[in-house]
mmCIF file of C-alpha atoms and ligand atoms in Angstrom:
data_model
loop_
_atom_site.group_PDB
_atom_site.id
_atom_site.type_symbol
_atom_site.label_atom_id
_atom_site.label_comp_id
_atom_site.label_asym_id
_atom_site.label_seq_id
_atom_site.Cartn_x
_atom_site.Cartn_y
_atom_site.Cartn_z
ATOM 1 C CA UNK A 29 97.861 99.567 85.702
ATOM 2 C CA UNK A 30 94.689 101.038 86.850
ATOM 3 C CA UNK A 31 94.731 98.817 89.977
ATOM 4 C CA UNK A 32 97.273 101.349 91.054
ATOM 5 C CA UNK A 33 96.270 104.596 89.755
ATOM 6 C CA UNK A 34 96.066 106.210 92.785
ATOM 7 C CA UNK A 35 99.752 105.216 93.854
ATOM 8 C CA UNK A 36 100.703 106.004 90.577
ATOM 9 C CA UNK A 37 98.908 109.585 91.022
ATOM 10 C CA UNK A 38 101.951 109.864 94.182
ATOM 11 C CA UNK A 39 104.586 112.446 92.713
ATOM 12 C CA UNK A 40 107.309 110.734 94.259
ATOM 13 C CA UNK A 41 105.884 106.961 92.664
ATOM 14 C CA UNK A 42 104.433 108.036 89.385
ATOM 15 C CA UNK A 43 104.574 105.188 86.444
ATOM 16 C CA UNK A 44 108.028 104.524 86.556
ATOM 17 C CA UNK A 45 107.960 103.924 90.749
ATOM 18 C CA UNK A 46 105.262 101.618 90.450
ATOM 19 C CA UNK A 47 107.003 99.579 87.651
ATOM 20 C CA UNK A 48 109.914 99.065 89.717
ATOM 21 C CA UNK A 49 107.746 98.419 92.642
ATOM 22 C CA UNK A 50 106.028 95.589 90.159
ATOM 23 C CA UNK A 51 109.530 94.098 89.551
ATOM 24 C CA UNK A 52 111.053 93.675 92.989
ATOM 25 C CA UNK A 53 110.979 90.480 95.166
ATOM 26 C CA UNK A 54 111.351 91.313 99.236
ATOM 27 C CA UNK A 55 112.138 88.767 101.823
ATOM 28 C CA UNK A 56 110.277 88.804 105.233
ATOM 29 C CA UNK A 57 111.797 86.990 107.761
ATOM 30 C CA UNK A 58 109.152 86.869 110.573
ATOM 31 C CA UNK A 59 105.668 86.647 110.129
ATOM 32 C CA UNK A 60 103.770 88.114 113.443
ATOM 33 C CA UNK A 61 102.974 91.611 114.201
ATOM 34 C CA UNK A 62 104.896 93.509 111.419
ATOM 35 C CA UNK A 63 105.137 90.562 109.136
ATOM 36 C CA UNK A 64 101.481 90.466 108.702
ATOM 37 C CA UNK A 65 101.246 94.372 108.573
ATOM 38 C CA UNK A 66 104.213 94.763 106.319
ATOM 39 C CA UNK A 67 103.395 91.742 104.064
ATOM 40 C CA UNK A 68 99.729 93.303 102.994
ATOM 41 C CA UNK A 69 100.878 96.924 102.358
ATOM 42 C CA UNK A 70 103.893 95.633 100.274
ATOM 43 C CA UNK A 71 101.229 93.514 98.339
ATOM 44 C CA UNK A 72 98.710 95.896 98.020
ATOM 45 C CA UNK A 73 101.278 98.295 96.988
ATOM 46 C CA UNK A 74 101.633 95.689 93.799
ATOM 47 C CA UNK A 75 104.995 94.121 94.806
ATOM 48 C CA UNK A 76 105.724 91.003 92.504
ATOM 49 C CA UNK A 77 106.951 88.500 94.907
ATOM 50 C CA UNK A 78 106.820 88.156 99.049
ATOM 51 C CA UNK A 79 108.837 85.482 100.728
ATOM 52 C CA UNK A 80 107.574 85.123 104.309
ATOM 53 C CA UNK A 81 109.687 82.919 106.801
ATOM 54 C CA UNK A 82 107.660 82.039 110.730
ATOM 55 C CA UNK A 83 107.821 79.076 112.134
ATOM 56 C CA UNK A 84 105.144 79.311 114.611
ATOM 57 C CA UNK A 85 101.286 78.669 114.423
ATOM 58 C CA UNK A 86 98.674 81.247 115.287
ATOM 59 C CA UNK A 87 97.509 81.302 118.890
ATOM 60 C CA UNK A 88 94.991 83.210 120.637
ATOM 61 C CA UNK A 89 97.006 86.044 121.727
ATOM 62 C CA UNK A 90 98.326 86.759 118.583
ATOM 63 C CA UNK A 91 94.576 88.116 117.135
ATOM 64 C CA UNK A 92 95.231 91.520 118.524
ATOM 65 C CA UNK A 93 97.791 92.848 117.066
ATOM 66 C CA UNK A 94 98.457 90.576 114.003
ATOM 67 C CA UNK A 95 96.557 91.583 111.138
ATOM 68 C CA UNK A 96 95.362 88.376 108.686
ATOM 69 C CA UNK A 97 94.691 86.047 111.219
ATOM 70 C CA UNK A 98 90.914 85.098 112.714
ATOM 71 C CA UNK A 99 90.068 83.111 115.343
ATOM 72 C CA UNK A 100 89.500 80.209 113.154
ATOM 73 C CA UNK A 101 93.487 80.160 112.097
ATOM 74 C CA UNK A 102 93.797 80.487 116.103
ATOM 75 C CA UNK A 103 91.383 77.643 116.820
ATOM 76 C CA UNK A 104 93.000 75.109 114.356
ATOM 77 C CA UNK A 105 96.460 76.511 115.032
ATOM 78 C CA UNK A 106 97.218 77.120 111.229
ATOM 79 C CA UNK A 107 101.228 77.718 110.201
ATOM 80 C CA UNK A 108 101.316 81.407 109.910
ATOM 81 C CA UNK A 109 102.672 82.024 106.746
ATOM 82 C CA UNK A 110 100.377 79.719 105.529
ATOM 83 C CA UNK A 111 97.521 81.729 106.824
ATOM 84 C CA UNK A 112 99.243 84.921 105.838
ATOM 85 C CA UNK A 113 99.262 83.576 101.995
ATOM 86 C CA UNK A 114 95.538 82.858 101.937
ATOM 87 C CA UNK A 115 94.747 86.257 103.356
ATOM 88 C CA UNK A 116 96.965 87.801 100.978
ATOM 89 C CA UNK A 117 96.362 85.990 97.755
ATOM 90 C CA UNK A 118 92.933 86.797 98.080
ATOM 91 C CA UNK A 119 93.807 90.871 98.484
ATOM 92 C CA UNK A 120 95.821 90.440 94.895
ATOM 93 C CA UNK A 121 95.735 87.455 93.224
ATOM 94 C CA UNK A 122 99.063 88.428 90.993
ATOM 95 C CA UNK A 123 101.670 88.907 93.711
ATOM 96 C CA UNK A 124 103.791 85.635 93.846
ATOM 97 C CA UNK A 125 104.121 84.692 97.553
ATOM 98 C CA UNK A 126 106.905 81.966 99.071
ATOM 99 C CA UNK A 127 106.663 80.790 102.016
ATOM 100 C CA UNK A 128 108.738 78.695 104.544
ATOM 101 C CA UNK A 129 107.377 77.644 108.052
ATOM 102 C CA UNK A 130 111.200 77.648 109.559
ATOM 103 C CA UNK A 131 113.412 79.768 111.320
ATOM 104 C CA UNK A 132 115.398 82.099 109.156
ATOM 105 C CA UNK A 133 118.582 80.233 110.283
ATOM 106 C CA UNK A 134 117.014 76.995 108.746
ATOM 107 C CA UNK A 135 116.098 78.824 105.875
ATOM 108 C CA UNK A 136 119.117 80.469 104.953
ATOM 109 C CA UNK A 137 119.822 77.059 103.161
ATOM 110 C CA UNK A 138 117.085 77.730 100.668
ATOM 111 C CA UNK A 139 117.433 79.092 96.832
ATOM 112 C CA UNK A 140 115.628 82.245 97.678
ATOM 113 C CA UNK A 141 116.577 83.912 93.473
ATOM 114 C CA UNK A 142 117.066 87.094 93.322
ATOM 115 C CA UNK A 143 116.297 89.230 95.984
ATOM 116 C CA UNK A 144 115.830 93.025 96.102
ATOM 117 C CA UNK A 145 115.313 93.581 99.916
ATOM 118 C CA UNK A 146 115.009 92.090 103.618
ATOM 119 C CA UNK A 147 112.364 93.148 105.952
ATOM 120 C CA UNK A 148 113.189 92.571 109.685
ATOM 121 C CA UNK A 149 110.122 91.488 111.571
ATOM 122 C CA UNK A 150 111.384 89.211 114.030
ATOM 123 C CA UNK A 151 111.219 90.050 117.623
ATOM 124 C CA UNK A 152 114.242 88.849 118.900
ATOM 125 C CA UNK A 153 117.866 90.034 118.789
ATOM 126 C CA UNK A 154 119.471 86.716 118.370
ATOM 127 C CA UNK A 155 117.037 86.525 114.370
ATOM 128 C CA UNK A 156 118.369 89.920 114.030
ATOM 129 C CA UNK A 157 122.229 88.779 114.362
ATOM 130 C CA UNK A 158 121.269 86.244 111.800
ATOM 131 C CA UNK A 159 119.287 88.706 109.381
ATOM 132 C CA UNK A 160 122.850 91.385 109.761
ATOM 133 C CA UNK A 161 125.267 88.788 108.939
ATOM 134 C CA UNK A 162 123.466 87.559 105.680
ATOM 135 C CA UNK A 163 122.685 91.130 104.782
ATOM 136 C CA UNK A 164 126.476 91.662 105.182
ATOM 137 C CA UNK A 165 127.686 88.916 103.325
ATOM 138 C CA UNK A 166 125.083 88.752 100.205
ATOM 139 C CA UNK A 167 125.623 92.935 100.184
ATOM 140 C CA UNK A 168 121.244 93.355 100.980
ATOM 141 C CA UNK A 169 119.718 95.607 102.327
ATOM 142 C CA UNK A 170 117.171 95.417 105.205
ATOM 143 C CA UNK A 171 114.803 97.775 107.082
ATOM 144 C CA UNK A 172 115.177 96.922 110.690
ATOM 145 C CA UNK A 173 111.871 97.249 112.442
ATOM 146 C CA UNK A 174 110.864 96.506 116.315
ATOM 147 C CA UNK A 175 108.379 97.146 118.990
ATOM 148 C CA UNK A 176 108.192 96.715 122.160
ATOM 149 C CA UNK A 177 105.103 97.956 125.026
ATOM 150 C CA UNK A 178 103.926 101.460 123.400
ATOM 151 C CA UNK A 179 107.789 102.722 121.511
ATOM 152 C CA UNK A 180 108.839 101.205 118.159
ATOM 153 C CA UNK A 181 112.563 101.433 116.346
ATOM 154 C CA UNK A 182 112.835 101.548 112.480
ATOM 155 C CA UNK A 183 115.770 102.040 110.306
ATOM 156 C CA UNK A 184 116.700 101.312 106.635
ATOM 157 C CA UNK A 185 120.422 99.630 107.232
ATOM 158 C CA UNK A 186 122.982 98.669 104.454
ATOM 159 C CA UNK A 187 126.010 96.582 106.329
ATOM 160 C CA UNK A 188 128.135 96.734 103.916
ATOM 161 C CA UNK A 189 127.915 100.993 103.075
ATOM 162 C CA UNK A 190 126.084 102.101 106.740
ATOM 163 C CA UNK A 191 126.359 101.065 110.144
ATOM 164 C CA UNK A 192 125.185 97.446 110.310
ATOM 165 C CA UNK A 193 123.020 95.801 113.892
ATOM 166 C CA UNK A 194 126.215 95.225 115.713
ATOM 167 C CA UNK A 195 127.634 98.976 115.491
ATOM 168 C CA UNK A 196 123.743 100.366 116.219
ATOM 169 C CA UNK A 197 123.870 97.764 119.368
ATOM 170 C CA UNK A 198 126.652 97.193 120.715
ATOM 171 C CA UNK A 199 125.418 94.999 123.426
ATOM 172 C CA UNK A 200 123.718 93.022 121.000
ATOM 173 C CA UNK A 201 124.407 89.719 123.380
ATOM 174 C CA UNK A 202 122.666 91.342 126.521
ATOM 175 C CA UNK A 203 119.660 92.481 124.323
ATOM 176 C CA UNK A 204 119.330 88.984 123.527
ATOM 177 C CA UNK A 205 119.403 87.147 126.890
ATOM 178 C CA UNK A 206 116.618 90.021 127.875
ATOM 179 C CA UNK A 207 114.506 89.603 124.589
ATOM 180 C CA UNK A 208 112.962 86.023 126.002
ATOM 181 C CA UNK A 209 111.183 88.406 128.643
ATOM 182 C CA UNK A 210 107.421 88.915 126.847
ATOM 183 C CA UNK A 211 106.668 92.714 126.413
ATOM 184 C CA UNK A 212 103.505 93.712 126.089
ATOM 185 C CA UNK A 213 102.528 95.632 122.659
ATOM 186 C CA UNK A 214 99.811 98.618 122.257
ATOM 187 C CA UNK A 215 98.204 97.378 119.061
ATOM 188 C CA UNK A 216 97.972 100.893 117.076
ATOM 189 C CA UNK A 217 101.920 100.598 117.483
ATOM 190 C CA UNK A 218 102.422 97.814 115.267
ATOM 191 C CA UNK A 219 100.679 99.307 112.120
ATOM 192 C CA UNK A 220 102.647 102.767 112.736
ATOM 193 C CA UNK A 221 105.941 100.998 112.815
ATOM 194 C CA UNK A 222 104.853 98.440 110.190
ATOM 195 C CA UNK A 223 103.934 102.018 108.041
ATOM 196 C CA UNK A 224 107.327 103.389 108.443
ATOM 197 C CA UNK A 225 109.284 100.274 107.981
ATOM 198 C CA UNK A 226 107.041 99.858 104.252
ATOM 199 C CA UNK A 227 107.724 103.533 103.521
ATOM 200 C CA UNK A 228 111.427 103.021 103.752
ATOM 201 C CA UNK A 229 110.887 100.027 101.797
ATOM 202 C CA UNK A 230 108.896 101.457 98.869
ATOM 203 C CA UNK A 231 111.133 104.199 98.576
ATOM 204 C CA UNK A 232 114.394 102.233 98.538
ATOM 205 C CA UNK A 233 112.831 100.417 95.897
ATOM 206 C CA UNK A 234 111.641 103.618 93.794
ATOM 207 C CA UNK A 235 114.630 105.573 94.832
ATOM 208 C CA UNK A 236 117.803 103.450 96.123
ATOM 209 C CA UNK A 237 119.970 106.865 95.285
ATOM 210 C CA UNK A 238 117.820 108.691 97.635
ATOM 211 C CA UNK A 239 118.543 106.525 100.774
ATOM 212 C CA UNK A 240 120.117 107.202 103.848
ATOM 213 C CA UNK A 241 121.568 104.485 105.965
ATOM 214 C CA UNK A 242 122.257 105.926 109.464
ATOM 215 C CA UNK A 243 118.822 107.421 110.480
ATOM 216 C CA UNK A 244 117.519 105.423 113.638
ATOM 217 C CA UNK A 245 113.645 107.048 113.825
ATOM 218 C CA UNK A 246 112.199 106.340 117.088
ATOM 219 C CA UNK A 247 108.417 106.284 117.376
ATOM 220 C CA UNK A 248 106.092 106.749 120.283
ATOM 221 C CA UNK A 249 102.642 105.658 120.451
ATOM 222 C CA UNK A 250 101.874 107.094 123.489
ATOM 223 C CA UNK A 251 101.690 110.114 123.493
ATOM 224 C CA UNK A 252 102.403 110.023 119.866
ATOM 225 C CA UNK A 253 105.528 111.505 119.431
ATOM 226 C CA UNK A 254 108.576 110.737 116.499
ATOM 227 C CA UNK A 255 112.566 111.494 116.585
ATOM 228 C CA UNK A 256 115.834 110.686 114.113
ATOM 229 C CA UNK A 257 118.663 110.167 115.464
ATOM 230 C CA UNK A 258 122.096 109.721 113.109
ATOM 231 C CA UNK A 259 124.242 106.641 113.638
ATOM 232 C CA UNK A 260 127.814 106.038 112.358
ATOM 233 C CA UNK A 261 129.672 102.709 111.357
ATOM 234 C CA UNK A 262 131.784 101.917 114.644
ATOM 235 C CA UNK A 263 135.566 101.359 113.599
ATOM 236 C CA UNK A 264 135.612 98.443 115.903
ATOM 237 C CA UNK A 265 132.835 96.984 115.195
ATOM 238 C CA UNK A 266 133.527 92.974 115.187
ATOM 239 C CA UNK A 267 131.195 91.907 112.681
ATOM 240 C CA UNK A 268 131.334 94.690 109.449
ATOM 241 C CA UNK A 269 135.288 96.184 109.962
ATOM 242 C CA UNK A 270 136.312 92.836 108.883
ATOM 243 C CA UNK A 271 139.795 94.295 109.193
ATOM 244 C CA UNK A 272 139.703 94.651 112.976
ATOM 245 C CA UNK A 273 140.498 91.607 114.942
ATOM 246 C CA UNK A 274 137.145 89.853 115.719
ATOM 247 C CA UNK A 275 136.691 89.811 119.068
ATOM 248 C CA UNK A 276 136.671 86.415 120.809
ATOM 249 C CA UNK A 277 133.738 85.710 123.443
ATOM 250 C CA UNK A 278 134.624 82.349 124.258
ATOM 251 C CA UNK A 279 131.492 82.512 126.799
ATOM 252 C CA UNK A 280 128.510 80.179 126.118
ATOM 253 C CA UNK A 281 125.739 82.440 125.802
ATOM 254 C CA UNK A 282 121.692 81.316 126.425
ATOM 255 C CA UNK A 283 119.374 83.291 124.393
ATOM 256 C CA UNK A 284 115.372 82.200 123.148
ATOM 257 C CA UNK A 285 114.258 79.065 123.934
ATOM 258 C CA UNK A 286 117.357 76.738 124.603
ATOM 259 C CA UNK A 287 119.227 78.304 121.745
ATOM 260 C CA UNK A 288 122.978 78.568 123.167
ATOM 261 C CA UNK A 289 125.408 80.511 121.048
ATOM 262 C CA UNK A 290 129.349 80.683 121.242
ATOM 263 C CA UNK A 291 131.900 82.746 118.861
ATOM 264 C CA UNK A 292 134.706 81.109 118.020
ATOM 265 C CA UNK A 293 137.561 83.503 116.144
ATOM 266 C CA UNK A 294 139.200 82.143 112.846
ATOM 267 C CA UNK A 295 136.695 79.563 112.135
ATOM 268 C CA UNK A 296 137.019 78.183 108.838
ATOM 269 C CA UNK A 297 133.675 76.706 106.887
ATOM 270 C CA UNK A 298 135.731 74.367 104.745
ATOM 271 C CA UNK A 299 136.756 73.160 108.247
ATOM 272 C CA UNK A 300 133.754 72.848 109.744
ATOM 273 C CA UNK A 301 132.859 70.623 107.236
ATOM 274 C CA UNK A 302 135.519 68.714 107.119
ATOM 275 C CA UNK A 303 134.951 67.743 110.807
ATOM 276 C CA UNK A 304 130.777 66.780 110.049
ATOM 277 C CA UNK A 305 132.615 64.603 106.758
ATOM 278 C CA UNK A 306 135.294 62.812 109.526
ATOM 279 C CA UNK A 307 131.728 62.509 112.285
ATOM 280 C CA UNK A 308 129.296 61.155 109.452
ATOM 281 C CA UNK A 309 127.253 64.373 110.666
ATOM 282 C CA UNK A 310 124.533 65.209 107.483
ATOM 283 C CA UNK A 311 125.332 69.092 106.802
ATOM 284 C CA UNK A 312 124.793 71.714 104.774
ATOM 285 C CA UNK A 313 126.680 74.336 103.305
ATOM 286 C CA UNK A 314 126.702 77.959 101.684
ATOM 287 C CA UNK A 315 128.714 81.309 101.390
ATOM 288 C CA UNK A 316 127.930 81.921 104.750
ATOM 289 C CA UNK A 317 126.767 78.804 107.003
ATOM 290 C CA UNK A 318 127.374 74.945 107.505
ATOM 291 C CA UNK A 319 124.647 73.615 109.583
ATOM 292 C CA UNK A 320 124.779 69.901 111.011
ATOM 293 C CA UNK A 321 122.883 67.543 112.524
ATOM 294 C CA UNK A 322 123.983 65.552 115.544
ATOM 295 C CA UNK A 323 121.382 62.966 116.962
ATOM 296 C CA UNK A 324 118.662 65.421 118.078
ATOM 297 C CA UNK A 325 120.572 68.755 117.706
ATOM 298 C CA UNK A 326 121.237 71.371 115.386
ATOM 299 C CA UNK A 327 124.564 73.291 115.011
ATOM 300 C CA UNK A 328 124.608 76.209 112.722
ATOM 301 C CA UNK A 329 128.444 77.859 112.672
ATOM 302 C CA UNK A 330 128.341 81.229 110.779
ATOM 303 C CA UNK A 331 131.458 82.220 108.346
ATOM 304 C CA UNK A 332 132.139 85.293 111.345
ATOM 305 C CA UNK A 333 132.446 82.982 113.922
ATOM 306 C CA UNK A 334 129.185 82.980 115.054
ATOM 307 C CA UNK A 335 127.875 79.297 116.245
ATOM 308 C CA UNK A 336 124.225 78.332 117.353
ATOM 309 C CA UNK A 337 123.450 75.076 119.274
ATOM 310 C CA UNK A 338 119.551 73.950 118.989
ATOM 311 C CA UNK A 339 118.032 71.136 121.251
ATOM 312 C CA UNK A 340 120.913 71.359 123.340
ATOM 313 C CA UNK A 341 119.261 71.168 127.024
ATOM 314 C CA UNK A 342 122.457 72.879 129.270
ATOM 315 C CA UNK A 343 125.622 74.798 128.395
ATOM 316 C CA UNK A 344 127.443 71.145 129.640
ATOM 317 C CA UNK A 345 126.406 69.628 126.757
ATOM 318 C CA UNK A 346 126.867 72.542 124.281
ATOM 319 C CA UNK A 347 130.477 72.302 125.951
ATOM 320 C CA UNK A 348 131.232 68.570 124.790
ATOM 321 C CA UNK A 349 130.509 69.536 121.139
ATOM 322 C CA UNK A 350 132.216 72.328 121.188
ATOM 323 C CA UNK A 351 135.402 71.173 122.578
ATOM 324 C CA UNK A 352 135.121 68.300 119.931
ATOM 325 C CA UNK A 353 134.587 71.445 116.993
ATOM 326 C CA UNK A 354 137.477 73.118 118.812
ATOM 327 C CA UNK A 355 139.783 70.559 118.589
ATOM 328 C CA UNK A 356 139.543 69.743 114.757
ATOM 329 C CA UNK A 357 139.520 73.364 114.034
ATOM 330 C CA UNK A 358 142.872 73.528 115.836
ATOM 331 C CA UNK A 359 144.158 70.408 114.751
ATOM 332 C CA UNK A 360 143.190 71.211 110.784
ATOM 333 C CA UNK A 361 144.671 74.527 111.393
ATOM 334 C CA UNK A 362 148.087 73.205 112.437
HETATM 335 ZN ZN1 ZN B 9 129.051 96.904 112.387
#
């Protein structure tokens, strides 16, 4: 344990903190900015396994604010996460690292074992939708983490005991169709945020009993400045009061890169299945997803309703298959 004496030497850690910290496994869907950031504190912290999900390759732009890439990942356009592992094997050699170059949406389909904790480092509201719902179904955890131009957002959020993403935005949908816009980032930002959003993650680990899940902290770069603010669980929230009626937005809505996204209310997964089984569409199928594959596109329908349409090229099409989904759904209802 010597590796960590000086962690160890933390009041708050001591031996018994940095045994559980040696025992945990976190999940960290998106591998940019924070990912990178997050992913070497949690390992030099002596985590014992990292799963890191990106499905993008480094670029140019990326070098300055994401920490573990160089310009010769950049110049051969390495996967990220497998860049990330590299870096971060070398820093500790006995962490076990996963990794998955796919969306987290694609992923969800994988035997991830047991997990202790999600980290949020996506950058885009539509990942975060995905990241609440399987927090709220599998009863995880997650620290929610963003930034955006010189302000960041972090907040440790339980679904199933605190408010979950839905009840802290409401108008989660907008935030989406705005989130393709690119914001610029002030690169101390990222390690500040990516330092609070490992500090709530250490200490959830060391202390679950301690936690508090409904303190939004808002951080400001410039001039550096920091504020809490409490949030409560909304009573009619649509996506954790599963007793309320879920609301029905029959609208097709566009978010990040041609990814088109309806809720349907009532949806069945059985059904959905059924309906990919009666097409001779290949699928998938968990707890909390059936994805399928139709020629060149990608449905994902979510146990809440919830349905994403990839390589779909205009709401038209994304029409035609859902009318088709529709109309089993209703007719396997009746
Ligand atoms: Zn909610």
């Amino acid at each position: 344990m010597t590796r960590y004496d000086r962690q160890i030497r933390v009041p708050a850690i001591g031996r018994t903190g940095q045994e559980k910290i040696q025992q945990a496994t976190v999940l960290i869907v998106g591998c940019g900015a924070l990912g990178t950031y997050s992913a070497e504190q949690l390992v030099r912290a002596g985590i014992k396994k990292v799963i890191l999900i990106d499905p993008d390759v480094v670029e140019e732009t990326n070098l300055q604010r994401q920490t573990l890439f160089t310009e010769a990942d950049a110049r051969s356009a390495r996967p990220k996460v497998v860049a990330a592992k590299e870096k971060l094997q070398q820093i500790n050699t006995q962490t076990e690292i996963e990794i998955f170059q796919e969306t987290f949406d694609q992923a969800l389909f994988r035997e991830f074992g047991q997990l202790d904790l999600l980290l949020d480092c996506t950058d885009n509201f539509l990942a975060r939708q995905v990241i609440n719902e399987y927090c709220l179904q599998f009863e995880l955890p997650f620290i929610f983490a963003s930034c955006a131009s010189t302000s960041g957002q972090v907040m440790a959020v339980h679904p199933t005991i605190g408010p979950c993403l839905q009840c802290i935005f409401p108008q989660l949908h907008e935030l989406e169709e705005k989130g393709c816009e690119t914001l610029g980032v002030f690169t101390p930002l990222v390690p500040l945020v990516s330092s609070s959003q490992v500090s709530l993650a250490l200490r959830y680990l060391v202390a679950p009993e301690k936690m508090r899940w409904d303190q939004m902290h808002l951080l400001e770069s410039w001039p550096l400045a920091q504020q809490t603010f409490t949030i409560k669980k909304r009573a009619d929230c649509p996506v954790c009061q599963t007793a309320q009626q879920k609301i029905a937005t029959q609208q097709i809505f566009e978010a990040c890169g041609k990814v088109f996204q309806v809720t349907l209310p009532k949806i069945s997964l059985q059904q959905v299945a059924d309906f990919c089984q009666l097409h001779d569409y290949p699928y998938q199928k968990n707890a909390l997803a059936v994805q399928f594959r139709l020629n060149e596109q990608t449905v994902t329908s979510f146990k809440n309703g919830q349905v994403l349409f990839y390589g779909y090229q205009t709401k038209t099409q994304v029409a035609q298959t859902l009318t088709s989904l529709q109309t089993a759904l209703q007719t396997s209802s009746s």
